[in-house]
PDB file of C-alpha atoms in Angstrom:
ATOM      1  CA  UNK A  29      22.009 -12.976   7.994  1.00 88.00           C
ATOM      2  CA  UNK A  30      18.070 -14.507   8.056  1.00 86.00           C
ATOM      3  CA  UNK A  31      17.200 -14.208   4.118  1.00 93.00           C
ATOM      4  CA  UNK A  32      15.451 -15.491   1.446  1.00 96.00           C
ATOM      5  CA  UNK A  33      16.855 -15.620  -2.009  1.00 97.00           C
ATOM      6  CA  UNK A  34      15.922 -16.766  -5.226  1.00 97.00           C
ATOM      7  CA  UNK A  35      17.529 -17.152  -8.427  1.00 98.00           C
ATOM      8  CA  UNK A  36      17.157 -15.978 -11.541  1.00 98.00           C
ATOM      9  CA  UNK A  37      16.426 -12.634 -10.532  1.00 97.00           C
ATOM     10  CA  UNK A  38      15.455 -11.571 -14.160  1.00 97.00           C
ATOM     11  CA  UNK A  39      14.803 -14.456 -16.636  1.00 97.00           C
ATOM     12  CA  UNK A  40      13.646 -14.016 -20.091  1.00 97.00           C
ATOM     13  CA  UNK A  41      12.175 -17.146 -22.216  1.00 96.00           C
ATOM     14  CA  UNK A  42      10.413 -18.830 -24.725  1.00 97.00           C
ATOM     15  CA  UNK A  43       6.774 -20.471 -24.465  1.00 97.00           C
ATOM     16  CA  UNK A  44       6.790 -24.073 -23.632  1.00 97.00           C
ATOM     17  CA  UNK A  45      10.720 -24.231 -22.308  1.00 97.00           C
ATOM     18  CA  UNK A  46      10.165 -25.428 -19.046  1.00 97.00           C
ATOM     19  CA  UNK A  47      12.226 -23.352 -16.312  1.00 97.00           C
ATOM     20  CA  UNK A  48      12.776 -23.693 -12.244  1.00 98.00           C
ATOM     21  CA  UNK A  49      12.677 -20.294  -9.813  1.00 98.00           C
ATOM     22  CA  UNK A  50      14.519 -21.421  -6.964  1.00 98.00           C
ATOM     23  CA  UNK A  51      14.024 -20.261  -3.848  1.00 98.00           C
ATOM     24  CA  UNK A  52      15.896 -20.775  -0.377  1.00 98.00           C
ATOM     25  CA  UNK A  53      15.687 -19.986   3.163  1.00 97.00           C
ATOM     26  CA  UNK A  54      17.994 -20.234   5.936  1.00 96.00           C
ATOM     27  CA  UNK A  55      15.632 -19.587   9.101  1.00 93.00           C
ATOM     28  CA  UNK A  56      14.390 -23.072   9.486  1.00 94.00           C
ATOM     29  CA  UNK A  57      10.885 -21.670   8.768  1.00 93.00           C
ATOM     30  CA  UNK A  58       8.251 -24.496   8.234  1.00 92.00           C
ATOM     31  CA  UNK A  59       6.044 -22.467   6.209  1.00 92.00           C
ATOM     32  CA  UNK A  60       7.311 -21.046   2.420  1.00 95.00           C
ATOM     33  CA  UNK A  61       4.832 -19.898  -0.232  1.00 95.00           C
ATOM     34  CA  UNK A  62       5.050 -18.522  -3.236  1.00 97.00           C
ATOM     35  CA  UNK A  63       3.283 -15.487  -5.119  1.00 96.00           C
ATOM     36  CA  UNK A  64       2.615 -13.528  -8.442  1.00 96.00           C
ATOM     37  CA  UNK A  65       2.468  -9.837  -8.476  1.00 95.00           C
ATOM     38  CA  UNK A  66       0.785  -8.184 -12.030  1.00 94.00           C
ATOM     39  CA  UNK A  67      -0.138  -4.865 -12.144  1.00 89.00           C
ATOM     40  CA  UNK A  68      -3.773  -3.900 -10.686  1.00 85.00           C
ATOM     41  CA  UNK A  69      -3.502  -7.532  -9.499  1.00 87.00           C
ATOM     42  CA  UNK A  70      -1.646  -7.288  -6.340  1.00 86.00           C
ATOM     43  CA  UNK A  71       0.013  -9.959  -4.734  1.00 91.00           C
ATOM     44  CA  UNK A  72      -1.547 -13.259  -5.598  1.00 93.00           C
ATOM     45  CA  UNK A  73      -0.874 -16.843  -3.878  1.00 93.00           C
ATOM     46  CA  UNK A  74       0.460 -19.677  -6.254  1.00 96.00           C
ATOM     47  CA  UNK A  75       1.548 -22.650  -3.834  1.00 96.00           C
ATOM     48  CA  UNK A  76       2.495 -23.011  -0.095  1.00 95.00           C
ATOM     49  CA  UNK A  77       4.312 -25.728   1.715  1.00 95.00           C
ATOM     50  CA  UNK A  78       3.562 -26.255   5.542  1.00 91.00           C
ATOM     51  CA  UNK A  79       6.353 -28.449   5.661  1.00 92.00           C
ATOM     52  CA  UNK A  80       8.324 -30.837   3.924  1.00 95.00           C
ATOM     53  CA  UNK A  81       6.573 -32.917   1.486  1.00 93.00           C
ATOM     54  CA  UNK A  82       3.388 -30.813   2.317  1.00 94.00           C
ATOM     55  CA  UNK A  83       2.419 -28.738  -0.560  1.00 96.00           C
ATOM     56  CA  UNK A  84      -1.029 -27.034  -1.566  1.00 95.00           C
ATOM     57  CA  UNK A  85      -2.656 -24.760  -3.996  1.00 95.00           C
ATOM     58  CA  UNK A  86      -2.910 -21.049  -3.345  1.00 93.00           C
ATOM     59  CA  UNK A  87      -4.938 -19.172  -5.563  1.00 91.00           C
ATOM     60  CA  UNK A  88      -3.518 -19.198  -9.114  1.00 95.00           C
ATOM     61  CA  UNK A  89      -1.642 -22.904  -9.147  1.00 97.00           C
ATOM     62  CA  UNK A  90      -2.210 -23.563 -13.053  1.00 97.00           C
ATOM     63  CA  UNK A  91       0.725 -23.875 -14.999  1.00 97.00           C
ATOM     64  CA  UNK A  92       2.833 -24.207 -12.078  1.00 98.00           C
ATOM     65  CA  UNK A  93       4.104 -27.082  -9.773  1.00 98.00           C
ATOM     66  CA  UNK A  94       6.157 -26.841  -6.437  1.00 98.00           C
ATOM     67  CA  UNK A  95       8.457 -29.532  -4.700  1.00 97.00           C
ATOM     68  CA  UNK A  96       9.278 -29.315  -1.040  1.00 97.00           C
ATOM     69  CA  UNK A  97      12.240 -31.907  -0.380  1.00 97.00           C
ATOM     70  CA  UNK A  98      13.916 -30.691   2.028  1.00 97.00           C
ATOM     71  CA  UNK A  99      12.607 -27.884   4.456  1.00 96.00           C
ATOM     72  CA  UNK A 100      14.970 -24.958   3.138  1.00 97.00           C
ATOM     73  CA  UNK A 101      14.410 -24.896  -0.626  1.00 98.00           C
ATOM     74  CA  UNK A 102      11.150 -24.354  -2.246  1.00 98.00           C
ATOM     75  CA  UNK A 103      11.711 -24.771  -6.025  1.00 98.00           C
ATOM     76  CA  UNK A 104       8.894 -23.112  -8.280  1.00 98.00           C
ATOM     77  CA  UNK A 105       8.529 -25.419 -11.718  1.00 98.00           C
ATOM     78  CA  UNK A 106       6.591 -23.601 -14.520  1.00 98.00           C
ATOM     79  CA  UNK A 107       6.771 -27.344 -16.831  1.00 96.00           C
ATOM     80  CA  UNK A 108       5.472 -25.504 -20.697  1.00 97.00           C
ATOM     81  CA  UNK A 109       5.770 -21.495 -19.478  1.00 98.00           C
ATOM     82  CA  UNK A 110       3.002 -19.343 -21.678  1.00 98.00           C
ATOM     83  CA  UNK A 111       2.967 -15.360 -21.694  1.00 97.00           C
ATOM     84  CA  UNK A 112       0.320 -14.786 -19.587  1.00 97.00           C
ATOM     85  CA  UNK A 113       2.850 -16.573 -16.547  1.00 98.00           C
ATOM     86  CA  UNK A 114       5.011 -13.203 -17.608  1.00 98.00           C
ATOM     87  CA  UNK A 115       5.128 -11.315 -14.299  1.00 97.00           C
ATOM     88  CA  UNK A 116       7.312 -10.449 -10.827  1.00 97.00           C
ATOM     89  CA  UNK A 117       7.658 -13.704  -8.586  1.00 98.00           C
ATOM     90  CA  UNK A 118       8.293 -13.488  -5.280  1.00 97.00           C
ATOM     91  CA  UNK A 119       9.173 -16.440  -2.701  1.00 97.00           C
ATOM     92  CA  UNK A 120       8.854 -16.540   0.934  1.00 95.00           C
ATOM     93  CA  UNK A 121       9.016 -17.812   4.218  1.00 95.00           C
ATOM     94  CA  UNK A 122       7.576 -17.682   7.606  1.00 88.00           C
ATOM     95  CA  UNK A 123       7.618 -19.116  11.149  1.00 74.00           C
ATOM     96  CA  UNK A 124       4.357 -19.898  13.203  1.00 68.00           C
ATOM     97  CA  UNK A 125       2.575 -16.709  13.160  1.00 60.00           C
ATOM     98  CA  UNK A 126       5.193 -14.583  12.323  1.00 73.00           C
ATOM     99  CA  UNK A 127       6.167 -11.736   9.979  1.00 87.00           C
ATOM    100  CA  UNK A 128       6.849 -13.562   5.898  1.00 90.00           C
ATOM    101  CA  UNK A 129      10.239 -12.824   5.071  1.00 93.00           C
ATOM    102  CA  UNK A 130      10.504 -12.238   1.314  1.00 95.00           C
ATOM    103  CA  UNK A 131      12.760 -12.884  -1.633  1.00 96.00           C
ATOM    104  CA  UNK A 132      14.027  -9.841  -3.807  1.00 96.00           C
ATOM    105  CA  UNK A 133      11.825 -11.184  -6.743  1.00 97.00           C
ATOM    106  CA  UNK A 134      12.341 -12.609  -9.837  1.00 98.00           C
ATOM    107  CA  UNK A 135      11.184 -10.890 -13.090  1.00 97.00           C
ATOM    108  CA  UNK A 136       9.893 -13.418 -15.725  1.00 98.00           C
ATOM    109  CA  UNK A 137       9.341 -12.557 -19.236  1.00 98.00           C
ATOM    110  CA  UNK A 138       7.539 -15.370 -21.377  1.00 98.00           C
ATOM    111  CA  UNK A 139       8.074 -15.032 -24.931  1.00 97.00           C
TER     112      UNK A 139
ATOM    113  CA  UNK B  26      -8.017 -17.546   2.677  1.00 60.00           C
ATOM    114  CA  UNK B  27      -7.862 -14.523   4.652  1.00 70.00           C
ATOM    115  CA  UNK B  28      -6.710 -11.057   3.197  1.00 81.00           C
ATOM    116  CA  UNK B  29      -6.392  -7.505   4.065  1.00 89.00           C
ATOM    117  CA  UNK B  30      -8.216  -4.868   1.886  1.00 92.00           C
ATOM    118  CA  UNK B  31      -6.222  -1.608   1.682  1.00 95.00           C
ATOM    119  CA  UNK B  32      -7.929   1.817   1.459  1.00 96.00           C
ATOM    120  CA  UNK B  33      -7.357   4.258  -0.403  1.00 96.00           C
ATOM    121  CA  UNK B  34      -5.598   2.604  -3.307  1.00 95.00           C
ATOM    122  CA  UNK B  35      -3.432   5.552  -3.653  1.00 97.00           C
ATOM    123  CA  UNK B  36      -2.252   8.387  -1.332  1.00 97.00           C
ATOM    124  CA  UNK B  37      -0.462  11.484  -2.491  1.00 98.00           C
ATOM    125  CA  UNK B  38       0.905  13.374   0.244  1.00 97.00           C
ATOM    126  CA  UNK B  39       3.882  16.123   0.417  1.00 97.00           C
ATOM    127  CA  UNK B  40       6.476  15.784   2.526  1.00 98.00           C
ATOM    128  CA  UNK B  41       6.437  16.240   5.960  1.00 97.00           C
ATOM    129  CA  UNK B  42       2.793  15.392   6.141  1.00 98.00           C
ATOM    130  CA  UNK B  43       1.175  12.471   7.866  1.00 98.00           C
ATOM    131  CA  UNK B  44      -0.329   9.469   6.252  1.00 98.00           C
ATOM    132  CA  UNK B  45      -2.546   7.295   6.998  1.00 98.00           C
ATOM    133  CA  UNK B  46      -3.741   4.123   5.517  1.00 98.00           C
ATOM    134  CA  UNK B  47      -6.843   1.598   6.591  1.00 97.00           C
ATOM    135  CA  UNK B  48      -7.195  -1.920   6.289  1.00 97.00           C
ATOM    136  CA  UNK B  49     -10.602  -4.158   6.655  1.00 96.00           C
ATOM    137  CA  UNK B  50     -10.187  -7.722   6.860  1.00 94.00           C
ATOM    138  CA  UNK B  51     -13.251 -10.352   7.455  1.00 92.00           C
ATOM    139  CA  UNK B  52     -12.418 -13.238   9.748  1.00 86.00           C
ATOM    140  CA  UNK B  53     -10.900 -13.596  12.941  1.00 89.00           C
ATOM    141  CA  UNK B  54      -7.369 -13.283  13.627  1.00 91.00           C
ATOM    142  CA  UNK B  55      -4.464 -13.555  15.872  1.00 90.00           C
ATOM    143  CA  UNK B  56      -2.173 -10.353  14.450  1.00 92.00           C
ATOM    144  CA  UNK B  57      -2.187  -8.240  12.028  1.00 94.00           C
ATOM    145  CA  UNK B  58       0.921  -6.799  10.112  1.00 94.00           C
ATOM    146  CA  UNK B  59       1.585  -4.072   7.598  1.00 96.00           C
ATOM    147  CA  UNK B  60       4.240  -4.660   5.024  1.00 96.00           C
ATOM    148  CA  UNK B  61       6.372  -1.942   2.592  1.00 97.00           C
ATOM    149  CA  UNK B  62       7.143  -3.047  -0.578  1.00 96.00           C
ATOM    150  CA  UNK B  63       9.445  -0.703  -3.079  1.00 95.00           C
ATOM    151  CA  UNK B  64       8.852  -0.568  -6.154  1.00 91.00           C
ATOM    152  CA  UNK B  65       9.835  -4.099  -7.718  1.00 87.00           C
ATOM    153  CA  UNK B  66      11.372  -5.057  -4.541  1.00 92.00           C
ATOM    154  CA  UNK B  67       9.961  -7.779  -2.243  1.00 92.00           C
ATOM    155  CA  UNK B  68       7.881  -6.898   0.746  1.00 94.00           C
ATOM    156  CA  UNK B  69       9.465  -5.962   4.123  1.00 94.00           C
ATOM    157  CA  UNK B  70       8.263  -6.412   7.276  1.00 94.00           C
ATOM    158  CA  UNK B  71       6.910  -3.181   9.426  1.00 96.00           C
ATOM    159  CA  UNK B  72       5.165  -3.781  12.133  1.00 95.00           C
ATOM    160  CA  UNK B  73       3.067  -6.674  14.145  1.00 95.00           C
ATOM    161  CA  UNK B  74      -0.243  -6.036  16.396  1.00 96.00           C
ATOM    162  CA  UNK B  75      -1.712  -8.636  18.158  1.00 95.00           C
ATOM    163  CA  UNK B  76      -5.383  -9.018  18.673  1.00 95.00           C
ATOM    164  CA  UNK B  77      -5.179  -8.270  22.396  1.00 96.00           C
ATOM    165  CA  UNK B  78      -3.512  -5.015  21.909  1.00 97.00           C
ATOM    166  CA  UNK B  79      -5.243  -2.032  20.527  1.00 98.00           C
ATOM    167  CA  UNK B  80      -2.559   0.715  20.010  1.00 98.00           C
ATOM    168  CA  UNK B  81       1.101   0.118  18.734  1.00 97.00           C
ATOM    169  CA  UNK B  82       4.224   2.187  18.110  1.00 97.00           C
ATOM    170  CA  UNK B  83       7.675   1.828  16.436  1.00 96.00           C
ATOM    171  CA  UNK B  84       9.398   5.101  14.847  1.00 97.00           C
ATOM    172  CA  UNK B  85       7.260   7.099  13.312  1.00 98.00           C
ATOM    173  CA  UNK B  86       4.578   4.468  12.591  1.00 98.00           C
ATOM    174  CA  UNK B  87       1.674   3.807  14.653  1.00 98.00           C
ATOM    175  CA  UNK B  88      -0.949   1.434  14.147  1.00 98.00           C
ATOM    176  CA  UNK B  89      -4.472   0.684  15.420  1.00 98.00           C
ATOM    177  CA  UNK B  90      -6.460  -1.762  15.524  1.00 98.00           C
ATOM    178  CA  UNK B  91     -10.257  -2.926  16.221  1.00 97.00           C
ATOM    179  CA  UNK B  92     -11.068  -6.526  16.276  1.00 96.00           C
ATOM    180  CA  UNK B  93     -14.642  -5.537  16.759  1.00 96.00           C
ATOM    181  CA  UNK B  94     -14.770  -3.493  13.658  1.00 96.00           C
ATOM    182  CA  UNK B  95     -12.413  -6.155  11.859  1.00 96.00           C
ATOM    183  CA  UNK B  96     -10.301  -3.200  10.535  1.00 97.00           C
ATOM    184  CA  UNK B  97      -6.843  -1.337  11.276  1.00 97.00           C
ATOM    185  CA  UNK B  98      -4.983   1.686  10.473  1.00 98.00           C
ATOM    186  CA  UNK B  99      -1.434   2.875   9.981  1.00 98.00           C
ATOM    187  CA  UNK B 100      -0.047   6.101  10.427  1.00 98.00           C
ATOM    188  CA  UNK B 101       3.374   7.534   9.410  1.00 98.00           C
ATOM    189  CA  UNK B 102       4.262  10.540  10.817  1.00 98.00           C
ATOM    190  CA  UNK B 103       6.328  13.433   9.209  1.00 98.00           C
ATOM    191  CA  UNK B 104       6.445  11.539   5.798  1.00 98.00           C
ATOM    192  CA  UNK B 105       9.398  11.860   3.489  1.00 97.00           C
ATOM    193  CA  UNK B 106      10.513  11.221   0.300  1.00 97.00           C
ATOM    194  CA  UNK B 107      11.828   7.865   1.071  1.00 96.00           C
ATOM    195  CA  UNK B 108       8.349   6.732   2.735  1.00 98.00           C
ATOM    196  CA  UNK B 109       7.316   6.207  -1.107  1.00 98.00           C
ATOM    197  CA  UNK B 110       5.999   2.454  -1.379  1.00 97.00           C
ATOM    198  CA  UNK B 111       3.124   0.751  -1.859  1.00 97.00           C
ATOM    199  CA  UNK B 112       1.867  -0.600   1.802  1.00 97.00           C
ATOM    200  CA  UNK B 113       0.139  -4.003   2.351  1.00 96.00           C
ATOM    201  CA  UNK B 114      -2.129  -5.249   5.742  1.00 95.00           C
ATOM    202  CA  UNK B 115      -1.740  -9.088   5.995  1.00 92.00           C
ATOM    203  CA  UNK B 116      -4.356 -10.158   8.690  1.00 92.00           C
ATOM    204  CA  UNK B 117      -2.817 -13.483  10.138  1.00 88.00           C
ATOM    205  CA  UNK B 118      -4.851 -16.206  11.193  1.00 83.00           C
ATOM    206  CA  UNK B 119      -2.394 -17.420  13.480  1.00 77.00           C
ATOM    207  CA  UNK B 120      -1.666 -21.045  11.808  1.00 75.00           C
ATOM    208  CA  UNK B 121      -0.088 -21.173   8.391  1.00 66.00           C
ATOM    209  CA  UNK B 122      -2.534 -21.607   6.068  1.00 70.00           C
ATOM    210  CA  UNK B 123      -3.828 -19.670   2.699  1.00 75.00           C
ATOM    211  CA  UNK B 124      -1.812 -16.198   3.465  1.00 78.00           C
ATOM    212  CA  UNK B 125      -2.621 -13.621   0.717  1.00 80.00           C
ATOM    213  CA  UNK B 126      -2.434 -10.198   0.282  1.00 88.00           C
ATOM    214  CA  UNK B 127      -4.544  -7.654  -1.038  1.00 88.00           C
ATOM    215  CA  UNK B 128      -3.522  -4.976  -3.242  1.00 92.00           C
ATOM    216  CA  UNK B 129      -2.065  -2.402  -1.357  1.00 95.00           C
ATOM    217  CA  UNK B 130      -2.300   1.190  -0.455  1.00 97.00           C
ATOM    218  CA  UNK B 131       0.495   3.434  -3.120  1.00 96.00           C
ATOM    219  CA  UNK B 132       2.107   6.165  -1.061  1.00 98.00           C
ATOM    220  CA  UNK B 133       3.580   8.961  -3.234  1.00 98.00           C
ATOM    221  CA  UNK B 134       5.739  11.473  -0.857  1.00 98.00           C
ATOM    222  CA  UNK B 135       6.473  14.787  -2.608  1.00 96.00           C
ATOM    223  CA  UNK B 136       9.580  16.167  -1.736  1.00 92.00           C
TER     224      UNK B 136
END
């Protein structure tokens, strides 16, 4: 079955212990990305890879860094997590102009 | 990077009714797509329209679109109680680049 999942689903931590959101694929997709979703907020762009080792800033990148090793997984790093990165996280993955497949989420609470 | 904006913000509709949501975007595109999302759940995949097609059906969705007014609609026909979700346009450039979303239109079916 084509999915995307990511793990934790529900995390709940301290500020400053760094944590990792991974996040997998197994359609061979070229293009992952990863977003925030606060209330009022909608859904807001962190990083994207185009490919391995390609990585780039979406619209909110502070306090977060990406790795893209190899082309399935798509690791989200938050390095010294602070409240305001409490919120639902959401990974996914595309093909070349086609519909995003997305994660179930992952529910962050920063402490 | 290229997003959708949603209109209305919220829809409250009984059951049975139609609904119909709107979507303005700003640059040029290659397809457009609407996206559910559930509450808390990760977005899902509806329906694609390319730019060379005007008129588009699946179910009981239909969606529009004019490239000359940069803007699209969806319809869902006979609503029910299930049809509850927030709905998302994603205007696709065609190459993976910056993909965002905008905020969504909430659908609230009354049973």
């Amino acid at each position: 079955e084509a999915q995307v999942t990511q793990n934790p689903r529900y995390l709940i931590t301290v500020t400053g212990k760094k944590l990792t959101v991974t996040c997998s694929q197994n359609m061979n997709h070229e293009y992952m990305s990863w977003y925030r979703q606060d209330p009022g907020l909608g859904l807001r762009q962190i990083y994207y890879s185009m490919n391995v080792e390609v990585t780039d800033k979406g619209d909110v990148p502070e306090g977060y860094k990406v790795s893209r090793k190899e082309k399935r997984n798509f690791p989200l790093i938050l390095e010294s997590p602070s409240p305001n990165q409490t919120s639902l996280y959401f990974c996914a993955s595309n093909g070349a102009g086609d519909e995003q497949f997305f994660g179930p989420g992952t529910r962050l609470t920063v402490l | 990077s290229q997003q959708g904006e949603e209109d209305p913000q919220a829809l409250s509709i009984q059951e049975g009714e139609n609904a119909t949501m709107n979507c303005s975007y700003k640059t040029s595109i290659n397809n457009l797509q609407w996206y559910r999302q559930n509450s808390g759940r990760g977005l899902v995949h509806l329906i694609l329209i390319r730019s060379n097609e005007r008129e588009k059906h699946s179910g009981r969705l239909r969606v529009t679109l004019d490239t000359s007014k940069k803007s699209s609609s969806l319809l869902i026909t006979a609503s029910r109680a299930a049809d509850t979700a927030s709905y998302f346009c994603h205007p696709h450039p065609g190459s993976n680049y910056k993909l965002t979303f905008g905020k969504g239109t909430l659908l609230t079916v009354n049973p």
